[in-house]
Coordinates of N, CA and C in Angstrom, one line a residue:
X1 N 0.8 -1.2 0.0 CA 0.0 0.0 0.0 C 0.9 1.2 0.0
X2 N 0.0 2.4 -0.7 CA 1.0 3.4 -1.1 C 0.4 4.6 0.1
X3 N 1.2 5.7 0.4 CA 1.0 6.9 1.8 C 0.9 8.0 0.8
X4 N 0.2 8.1 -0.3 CA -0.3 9.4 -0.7 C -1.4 10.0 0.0
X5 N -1.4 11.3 0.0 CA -2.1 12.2 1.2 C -1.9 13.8 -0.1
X6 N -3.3 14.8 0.6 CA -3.6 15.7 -0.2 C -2.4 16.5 0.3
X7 N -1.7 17.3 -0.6 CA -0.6 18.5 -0.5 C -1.8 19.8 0.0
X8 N -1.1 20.7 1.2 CA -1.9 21.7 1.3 C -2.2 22.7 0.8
X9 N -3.3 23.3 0.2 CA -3.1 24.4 -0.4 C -2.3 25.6 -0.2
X10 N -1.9 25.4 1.2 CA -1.1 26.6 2.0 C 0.9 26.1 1.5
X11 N 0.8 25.0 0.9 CA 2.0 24.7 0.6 C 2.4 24.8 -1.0
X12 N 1.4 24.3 -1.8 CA 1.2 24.1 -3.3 C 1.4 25.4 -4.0
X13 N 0.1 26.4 -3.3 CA -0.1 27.9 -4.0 C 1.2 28.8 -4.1
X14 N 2.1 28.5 -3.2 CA 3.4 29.4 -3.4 C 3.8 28.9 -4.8
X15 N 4.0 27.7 -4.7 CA 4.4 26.9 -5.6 C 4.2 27.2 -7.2
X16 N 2.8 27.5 -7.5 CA 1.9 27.5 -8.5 C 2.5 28.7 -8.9
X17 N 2.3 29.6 -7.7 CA 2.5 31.5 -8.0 C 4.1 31.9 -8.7
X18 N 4.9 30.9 -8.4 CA 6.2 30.7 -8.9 C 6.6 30.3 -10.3
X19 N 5.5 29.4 -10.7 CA 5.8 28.7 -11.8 C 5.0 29.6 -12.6
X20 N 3.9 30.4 -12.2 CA 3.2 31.4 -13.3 C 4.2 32.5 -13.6
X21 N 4.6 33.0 -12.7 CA 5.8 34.0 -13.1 C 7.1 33.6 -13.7
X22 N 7.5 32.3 -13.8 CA 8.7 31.7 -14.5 C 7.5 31.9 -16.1
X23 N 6.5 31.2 -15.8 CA 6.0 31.4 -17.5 C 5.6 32.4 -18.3
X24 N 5.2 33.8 -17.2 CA 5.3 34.8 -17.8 C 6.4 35.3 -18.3
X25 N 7.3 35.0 -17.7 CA 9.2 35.3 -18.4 C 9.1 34.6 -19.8
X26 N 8.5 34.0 -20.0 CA 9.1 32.8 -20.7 C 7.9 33.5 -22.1
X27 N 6.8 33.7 -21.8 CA 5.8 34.8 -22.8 C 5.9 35.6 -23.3
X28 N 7.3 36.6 -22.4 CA 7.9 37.9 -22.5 C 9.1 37.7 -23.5
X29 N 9.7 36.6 -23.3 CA 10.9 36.0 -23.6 C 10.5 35.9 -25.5
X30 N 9.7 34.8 -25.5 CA 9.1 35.0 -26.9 C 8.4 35.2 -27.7
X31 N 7.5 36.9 -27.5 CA 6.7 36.9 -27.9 C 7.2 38.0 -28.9
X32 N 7.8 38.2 -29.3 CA 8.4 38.6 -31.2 C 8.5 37.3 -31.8
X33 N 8.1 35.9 -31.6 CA 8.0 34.8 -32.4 C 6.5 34.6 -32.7
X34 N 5.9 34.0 -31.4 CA 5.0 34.0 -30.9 C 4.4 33.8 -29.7
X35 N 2.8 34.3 -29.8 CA 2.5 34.5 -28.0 C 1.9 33.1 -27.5
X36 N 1.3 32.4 -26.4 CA 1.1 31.4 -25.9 C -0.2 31.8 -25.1
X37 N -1.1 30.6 -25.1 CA -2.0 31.2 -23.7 C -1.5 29.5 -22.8
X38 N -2.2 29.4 -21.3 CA -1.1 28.5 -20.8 C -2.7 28.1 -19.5
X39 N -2.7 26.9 -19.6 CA -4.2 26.3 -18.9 C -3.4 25.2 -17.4
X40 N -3.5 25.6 -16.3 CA -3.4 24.1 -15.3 C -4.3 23.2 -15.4
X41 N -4.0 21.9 -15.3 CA -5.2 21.3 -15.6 C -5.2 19.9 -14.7
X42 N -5.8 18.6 -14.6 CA -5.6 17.4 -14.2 C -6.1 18.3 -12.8
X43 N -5.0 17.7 -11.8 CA -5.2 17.3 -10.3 C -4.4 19.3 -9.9
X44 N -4.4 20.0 -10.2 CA -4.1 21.2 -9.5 C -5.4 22.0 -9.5
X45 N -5.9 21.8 -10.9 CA -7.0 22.7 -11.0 C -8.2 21.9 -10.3
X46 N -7.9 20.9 -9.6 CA -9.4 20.2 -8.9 C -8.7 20.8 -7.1
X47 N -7.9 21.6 -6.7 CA -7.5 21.6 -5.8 C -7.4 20.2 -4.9
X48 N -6.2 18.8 -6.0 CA -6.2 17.9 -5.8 C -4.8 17.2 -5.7
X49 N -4.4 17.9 -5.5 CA -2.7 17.5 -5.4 C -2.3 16.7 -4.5
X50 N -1.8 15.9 -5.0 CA -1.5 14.2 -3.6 C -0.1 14.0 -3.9
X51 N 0.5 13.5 -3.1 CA 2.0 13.1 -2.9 C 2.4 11.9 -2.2
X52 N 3.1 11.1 -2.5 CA 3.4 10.5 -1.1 C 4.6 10.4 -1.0
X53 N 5.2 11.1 0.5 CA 6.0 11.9 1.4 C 7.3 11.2 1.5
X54 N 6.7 9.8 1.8 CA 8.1 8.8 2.0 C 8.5 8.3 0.8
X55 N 8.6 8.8 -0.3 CA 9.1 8.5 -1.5 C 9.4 9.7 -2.0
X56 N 10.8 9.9 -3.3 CA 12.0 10.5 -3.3 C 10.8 11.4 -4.8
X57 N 9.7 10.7 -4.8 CA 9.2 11.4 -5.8 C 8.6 12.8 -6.1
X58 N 8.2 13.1 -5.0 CA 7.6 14.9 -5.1 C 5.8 14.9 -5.3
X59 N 5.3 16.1 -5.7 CA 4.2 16.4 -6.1 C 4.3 17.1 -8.1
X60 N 3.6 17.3 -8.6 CA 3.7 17.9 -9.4 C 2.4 18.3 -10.3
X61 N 2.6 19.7 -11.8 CA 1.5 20.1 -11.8 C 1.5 19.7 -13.4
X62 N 0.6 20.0 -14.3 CA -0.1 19.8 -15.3 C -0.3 21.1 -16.0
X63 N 0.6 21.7 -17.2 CA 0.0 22.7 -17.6 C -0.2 22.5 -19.1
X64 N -1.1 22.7 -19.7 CA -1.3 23.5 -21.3 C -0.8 24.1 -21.5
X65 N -0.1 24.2 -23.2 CA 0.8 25.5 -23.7 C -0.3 25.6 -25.3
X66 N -1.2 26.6 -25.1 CA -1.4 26.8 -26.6 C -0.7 27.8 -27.2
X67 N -0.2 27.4 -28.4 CA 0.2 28.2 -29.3 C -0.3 29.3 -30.1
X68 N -0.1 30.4 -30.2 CA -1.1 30.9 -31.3 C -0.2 31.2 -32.8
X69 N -0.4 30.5 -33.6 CA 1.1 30.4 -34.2 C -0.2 30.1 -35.8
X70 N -1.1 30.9 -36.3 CA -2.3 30.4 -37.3 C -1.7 30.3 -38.6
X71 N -0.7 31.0 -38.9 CA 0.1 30.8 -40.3 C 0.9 29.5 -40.3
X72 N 1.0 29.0 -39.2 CA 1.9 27.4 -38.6 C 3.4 27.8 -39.7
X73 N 4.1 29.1 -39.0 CA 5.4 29.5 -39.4 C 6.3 28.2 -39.0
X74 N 6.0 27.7 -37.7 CA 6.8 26.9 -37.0 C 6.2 25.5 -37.0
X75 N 7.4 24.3 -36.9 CA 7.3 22.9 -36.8 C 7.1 22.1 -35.9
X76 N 6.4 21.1 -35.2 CA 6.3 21.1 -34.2 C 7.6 20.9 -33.7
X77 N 8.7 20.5 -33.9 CA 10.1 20.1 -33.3 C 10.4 21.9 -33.2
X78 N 10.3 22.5 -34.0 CA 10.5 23.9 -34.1 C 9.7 24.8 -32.1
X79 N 8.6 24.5 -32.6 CA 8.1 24.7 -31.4 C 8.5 24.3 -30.3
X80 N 8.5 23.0 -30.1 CA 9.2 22.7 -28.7 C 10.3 23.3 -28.6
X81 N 11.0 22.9 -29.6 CA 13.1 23.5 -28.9 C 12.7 25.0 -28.8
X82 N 11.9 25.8 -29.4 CA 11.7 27.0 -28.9 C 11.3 27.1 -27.5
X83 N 10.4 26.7 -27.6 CA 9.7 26.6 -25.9 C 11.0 26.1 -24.7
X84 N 11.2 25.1 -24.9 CA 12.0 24.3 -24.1 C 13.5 25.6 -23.9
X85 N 14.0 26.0 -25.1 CA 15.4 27.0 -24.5 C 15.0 28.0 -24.0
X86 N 13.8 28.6 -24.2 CA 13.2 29.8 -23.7 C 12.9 29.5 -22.0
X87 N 12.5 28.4 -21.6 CA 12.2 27.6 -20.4 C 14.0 28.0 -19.6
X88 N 14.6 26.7 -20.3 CA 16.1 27.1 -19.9 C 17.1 27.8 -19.8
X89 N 16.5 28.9 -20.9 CA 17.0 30.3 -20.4 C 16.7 31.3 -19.4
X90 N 15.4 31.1 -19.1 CA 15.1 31.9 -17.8 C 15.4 31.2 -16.7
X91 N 15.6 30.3 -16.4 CA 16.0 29.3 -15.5 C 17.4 29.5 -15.0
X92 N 17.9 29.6 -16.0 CA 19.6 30.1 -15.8 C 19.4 31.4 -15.2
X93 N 18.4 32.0 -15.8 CA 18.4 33.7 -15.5 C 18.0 34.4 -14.0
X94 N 17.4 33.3 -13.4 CA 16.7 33.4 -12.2 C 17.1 32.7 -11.3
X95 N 18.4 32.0 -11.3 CA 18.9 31.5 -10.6 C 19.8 32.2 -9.9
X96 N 19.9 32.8 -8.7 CA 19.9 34.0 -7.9 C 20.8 34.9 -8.9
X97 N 19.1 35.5 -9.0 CA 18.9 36.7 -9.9 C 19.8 38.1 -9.3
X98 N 20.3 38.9 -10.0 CA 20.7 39.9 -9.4 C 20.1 41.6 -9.4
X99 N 21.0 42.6 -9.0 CA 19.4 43.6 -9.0 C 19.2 44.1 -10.0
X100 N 20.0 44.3 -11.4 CA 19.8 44.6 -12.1 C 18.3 44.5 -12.7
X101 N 17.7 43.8 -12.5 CA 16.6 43.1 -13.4 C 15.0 44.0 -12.3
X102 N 15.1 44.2 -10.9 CA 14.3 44.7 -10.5 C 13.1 44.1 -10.4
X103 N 11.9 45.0 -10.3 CA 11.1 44.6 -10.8 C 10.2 44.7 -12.1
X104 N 9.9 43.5 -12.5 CA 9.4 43.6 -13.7 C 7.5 43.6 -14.1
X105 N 7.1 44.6 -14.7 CA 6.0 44.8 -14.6 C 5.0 43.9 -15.5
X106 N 4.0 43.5 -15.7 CA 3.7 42.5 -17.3 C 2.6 42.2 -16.8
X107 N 1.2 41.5 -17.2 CA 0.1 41.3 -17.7 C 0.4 40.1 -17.4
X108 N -0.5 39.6 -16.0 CA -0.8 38.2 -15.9 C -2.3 38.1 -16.2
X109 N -2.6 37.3 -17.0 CA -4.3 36.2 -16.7 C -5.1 36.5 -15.8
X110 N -4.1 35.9 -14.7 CA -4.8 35.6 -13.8 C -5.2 36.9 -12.9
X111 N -4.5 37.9 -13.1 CA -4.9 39.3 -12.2 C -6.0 40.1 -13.1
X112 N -6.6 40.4 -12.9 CA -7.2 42.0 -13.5 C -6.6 42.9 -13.9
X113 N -5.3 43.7 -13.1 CA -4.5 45.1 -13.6 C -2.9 44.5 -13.4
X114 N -2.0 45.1 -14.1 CA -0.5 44.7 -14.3 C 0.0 44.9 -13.0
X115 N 1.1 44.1 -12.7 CA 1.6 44.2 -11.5 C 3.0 43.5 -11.0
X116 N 3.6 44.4 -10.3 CA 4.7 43.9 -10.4 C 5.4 42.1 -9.8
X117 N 6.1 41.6 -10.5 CA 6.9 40.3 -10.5 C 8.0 41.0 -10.4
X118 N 8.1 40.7 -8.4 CA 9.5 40.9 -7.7 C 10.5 39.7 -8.3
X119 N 11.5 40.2 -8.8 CA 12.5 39.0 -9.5 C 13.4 38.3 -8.2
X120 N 13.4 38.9 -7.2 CA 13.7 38.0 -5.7 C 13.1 36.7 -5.4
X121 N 11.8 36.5 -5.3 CA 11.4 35.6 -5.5 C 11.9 34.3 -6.0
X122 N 12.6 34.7 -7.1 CA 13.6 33.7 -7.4 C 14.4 32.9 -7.3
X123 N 15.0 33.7 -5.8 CA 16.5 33.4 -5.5 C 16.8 32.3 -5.0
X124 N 15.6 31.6 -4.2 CA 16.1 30.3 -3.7 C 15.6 29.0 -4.8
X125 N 15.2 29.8 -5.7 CA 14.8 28.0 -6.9 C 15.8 27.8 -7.4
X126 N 16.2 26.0 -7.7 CA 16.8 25.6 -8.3 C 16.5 24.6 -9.5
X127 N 15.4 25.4 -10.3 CA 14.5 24.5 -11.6 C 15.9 23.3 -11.8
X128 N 15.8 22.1 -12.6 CA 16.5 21.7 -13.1 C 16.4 22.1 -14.8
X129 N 16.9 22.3 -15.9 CA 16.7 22.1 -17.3 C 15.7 21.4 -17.4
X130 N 14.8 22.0 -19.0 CA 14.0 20.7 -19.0 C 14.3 19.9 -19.4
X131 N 13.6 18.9 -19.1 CA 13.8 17.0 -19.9 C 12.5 16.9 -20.7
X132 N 12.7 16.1 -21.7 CA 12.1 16.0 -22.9 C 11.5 14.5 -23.1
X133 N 10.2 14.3 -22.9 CA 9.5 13.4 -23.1 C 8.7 13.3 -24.3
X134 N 8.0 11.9 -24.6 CA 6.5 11.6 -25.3 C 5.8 12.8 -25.4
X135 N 5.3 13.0 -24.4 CA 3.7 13.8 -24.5 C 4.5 15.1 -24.0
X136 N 5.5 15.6 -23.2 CA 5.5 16.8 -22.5 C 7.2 17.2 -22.3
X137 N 7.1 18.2 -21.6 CA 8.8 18.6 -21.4 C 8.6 19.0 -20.0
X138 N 9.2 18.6 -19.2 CA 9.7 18.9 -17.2 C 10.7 19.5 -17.2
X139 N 10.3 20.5 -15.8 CA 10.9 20.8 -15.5 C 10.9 20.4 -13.7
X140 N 11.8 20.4 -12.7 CA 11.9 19.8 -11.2 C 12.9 21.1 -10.5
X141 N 12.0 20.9 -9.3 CA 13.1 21.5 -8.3 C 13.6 20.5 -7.2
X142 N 14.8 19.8 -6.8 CA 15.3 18.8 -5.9 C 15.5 19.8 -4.9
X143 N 15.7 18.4 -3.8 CA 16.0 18.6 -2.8 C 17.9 19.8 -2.4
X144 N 18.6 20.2 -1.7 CA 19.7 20.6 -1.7 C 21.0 19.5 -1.7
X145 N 20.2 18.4 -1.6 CA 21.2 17.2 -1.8 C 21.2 16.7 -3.1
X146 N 20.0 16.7 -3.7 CA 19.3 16.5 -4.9 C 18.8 14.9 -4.9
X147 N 18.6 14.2 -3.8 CA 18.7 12.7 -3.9 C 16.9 13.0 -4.2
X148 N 16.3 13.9 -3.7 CA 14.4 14.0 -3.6 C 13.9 14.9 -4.7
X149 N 13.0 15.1 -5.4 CA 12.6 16.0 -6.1 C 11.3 16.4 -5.4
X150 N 11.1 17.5 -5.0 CA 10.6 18.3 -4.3 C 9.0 18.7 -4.7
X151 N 9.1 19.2 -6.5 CA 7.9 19.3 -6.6 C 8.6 19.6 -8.4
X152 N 7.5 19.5 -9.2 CA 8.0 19.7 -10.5 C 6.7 20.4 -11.4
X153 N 6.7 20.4 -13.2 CA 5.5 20.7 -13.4 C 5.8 20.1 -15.4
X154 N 4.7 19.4 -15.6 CA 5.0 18.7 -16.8 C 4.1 19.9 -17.9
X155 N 4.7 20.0 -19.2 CA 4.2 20.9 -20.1 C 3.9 20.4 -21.5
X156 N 2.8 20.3 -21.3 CA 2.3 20.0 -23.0 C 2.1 21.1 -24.0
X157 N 3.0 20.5 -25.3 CA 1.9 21.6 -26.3 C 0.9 21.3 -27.4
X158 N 0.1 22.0 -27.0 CA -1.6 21.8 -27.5 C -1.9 22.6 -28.7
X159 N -3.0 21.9 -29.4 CA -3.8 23.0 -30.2 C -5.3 22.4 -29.9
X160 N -6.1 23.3 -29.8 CA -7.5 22.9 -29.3 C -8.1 23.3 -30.8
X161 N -9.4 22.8 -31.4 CA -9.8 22.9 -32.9 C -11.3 22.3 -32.6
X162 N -12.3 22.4 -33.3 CA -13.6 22.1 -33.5 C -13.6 21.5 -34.6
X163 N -13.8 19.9 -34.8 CA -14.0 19.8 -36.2 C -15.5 18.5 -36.4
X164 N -16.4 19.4 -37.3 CA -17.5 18.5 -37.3 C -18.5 18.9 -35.9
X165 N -18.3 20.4 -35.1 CA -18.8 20.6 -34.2 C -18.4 19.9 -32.7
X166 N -17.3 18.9 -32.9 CA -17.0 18.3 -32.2 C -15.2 18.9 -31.4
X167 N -15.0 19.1 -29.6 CA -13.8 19.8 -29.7 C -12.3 18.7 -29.6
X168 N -11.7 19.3 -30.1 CA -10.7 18.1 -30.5 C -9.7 19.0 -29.7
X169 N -8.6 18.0 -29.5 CA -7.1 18.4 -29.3 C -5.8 18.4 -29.8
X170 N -5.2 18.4 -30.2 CA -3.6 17.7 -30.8 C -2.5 18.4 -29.8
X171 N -1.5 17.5 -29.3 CA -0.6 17.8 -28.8 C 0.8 17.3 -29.6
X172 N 2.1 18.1 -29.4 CA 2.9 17.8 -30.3 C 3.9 16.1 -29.9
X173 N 4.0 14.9 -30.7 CA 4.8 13.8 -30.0 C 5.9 13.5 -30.4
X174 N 6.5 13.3 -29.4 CA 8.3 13.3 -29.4 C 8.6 11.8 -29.5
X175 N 9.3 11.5 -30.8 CA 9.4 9.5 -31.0 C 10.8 9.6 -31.1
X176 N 11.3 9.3 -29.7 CA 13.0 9.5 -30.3 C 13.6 8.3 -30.3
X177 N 12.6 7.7 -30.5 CA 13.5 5.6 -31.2 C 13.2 6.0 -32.9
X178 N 12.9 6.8 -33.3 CA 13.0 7.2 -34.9 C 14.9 7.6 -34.7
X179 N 15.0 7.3 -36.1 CA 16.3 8.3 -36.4 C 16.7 9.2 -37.9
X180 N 16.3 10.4 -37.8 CA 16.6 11.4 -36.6 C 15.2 11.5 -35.3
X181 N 15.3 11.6 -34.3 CA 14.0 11.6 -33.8 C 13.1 12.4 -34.1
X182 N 11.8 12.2 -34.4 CA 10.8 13.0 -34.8 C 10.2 13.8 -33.8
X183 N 8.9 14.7 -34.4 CA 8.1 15.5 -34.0 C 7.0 15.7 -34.8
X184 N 5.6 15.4 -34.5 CA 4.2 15.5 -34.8 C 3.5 15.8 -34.2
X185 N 2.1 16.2 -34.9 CA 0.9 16.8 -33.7 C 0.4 15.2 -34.0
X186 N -0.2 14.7 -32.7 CA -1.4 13.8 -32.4 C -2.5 14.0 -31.8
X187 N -3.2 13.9 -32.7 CA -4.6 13.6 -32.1 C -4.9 13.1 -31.0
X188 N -5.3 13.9 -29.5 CA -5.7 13.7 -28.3 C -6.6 12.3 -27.7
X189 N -6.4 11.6 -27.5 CA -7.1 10.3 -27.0 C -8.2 11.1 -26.6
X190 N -10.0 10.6 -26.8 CA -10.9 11.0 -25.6 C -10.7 11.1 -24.6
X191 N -11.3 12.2 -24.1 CA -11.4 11.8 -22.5 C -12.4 10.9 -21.8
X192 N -12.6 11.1 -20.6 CA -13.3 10.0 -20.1 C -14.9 10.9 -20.1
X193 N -14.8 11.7 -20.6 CA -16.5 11.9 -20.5 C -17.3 12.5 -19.1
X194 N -16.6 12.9 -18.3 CA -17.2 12.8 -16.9 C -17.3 13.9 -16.7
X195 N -17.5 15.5 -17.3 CA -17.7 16.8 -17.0 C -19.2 16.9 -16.6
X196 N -19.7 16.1 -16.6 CA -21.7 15.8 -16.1 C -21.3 16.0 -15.0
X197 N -20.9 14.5 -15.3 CA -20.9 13.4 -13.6 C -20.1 14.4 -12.7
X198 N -19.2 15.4 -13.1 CA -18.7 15.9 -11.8 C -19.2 17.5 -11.7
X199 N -20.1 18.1 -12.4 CA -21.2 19.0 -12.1 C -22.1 18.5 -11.3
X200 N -22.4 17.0 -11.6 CA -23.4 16.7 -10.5 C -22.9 16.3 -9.2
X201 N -22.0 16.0 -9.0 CA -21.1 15.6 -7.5 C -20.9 17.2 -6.9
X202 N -20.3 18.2 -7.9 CA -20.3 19.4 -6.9 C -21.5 19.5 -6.9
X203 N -22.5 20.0 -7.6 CA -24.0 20.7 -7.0 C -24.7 19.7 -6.2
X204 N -24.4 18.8 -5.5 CA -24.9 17.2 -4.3 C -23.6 17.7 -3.4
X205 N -22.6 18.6 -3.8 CA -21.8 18.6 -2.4 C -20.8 17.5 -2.1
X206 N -20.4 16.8 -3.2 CA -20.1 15.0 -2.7 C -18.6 15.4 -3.2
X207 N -18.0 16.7 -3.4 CA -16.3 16.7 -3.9 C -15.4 16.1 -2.5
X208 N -16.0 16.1 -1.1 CA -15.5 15.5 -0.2 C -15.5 14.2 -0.5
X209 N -16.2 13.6 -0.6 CA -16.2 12.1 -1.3 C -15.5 11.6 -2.4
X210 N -15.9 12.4 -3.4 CA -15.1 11.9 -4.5 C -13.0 12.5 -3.9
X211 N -13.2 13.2 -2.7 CA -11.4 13.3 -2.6 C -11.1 12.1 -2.0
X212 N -12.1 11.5 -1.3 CA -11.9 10.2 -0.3 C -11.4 9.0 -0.8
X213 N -12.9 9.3 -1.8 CA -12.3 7.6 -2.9 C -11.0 7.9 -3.5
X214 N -10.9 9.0 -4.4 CA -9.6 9.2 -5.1 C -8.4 8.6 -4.7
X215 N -8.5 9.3 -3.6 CA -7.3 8.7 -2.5 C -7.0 7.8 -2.3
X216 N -8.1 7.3 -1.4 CA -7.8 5.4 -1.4 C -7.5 4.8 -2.6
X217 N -8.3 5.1 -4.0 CA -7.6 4.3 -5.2 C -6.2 4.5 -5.5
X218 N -5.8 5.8 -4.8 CA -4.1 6.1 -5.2 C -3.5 5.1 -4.7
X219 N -4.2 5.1 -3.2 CA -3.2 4.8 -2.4 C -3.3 2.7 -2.8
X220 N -3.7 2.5 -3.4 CA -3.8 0.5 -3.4 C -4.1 0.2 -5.1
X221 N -2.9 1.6 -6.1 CA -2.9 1.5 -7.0 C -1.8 0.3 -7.2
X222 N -2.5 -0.9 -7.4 CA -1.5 -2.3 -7.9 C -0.9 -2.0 -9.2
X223 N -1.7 -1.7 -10.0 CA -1.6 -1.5 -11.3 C -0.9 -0.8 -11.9
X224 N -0.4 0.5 -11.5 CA 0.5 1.6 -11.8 C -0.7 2.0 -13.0
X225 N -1.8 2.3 -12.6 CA -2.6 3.0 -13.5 C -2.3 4.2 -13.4
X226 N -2.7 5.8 -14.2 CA -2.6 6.7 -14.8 C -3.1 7.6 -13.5
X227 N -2.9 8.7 -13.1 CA -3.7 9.3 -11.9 C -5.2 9.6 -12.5
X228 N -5.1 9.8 -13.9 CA -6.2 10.9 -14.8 C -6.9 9.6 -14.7
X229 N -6.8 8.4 -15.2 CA -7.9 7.0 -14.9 C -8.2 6.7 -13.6
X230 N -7.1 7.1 -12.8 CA -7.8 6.8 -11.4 C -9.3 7.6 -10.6
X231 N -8.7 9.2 -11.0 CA -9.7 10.0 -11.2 C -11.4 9.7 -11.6
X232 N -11.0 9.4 -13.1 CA -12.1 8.9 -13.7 C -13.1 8.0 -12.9
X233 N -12.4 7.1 -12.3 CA -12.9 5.8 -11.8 C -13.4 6.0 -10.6
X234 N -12.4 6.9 -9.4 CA -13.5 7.8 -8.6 C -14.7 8.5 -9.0
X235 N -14.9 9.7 -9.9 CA -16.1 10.4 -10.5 C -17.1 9.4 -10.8
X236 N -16.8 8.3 -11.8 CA -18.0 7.5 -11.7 C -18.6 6.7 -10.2
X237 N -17.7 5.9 -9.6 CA -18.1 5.4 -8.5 C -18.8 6.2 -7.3
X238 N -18.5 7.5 -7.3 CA -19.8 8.7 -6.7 C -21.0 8.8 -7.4
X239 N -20.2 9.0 -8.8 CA -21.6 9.2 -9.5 C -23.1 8.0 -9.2
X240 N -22.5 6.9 -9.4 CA -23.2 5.5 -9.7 C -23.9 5.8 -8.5
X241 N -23.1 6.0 -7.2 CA -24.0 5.7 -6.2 C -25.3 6.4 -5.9
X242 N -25.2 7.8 -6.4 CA -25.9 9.1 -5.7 C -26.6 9.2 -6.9
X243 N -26.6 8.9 -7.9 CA -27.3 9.0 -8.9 C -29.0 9.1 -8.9

């Protein structure tokens, strides 16, 4: 049995507020190419973040990278390595940042009116470079030993499209058992369908339940299933019952 347990919101949100301002750098950084809009998604945006403690593994978050790129100037391999050095350049850059840089003023999302991103903030992260997967590219902050990874955040890039009235996805995939390794957009696997079922669990009040079950399924996951199927599997098993 596995000791996963909910991360506190009082612990995560620093966290979150850190990685939006590394991505606003990173918006700032390329937007004479092109601009990005940027979505949390999975287990942060359900204020669901689980860890388990006794393992070297961390917590981590889930973000969307849409492109707005509609003339498709750029390749998907093109895209990523852009994204990805622009990542590892601010990383380098904010690694005890100095005063020169101050504070920098810029247009977050998530606020209403512009506001300053103290570059201090900074000073005690130690991002690692990203690493380059399938579906996404990571980035991790370790421990000061570095034997633990603390907390990290995986980045997809997306294009969201309607076709047939129907909303589709494509994210870009990385096959590097090809040679030279490749780069494509793929078509998004469905989801599990459950944006009902979990309207109707919040408006019944049952998100305490459905965090209950979740949990337990993490925690007596034999299978090494998917967190996003584990999820699923909770949503329905509330649903079924209350139905």
């Amino acid at each position: 049995m596995k000791h996963y347990e909910y991360v506190k919101k009082s612990e995560y949100m620093p966290v979150k507020k850190e990685l939006i301002k590394l991505i606003n750098l990173v918006q700032d950084d390329l937007r004479k190419k092109f601009t990005f809009r940027f979505d949390f998604i999975g287990s942060s945006s359900r204020n669901m973040i689980t860890c388990d403690f006794s393992t070297n593994e961390g917590y981590d978050f889930d973000v969307n990278i849409e492109v707005n790129d509609p003339d498709e100037r750029y390749s998907a391999k093109e895209l990523k390595k852009l994204l990805m050095e622009s990542f590892d350049k601010i990383i380098d850059e904010t690694q005890g940042i100095d005063d020169r840089y101050g504070n920098i003023y810029r247009h977050c999302r998530y606020e209403s009116l512009l506001h300053p991103v103290n570059m201090d903030s900074f000073n005690n992260l130690k991002y690692s470079h990203c690493e380059n997967s399938t579906r996404v590219f990571t980035i991790k902050v370790h421990e000061s030993n570095k034997a633990k990874i603390k907390y990290g955040c995986d980045f997809a890039i997306v294009n969201n499209f309607i076709e047939k009235k129907e909303k589709k996805q494509q994210y870009i995939h990385f096959n590097k058992s090809t040679n030279p390794p490749s780069y494509n957009w793929q078509l998004q696997e469905k989801g599990y369908n459950i944006s009902k079922k979990e309207q109707f669990i919040s408006k019944r009040k049952l998100v305490h339940e459905l965090k209950k079950v979740y949990l337990n399924k993490k925690n007596n996951n034999m299978y090494n299933k998917k967190s996003r199927s584990l999820y699923a599997e909770a949503v329905n098993e509330v649903y079924n019952k209350y139905q």
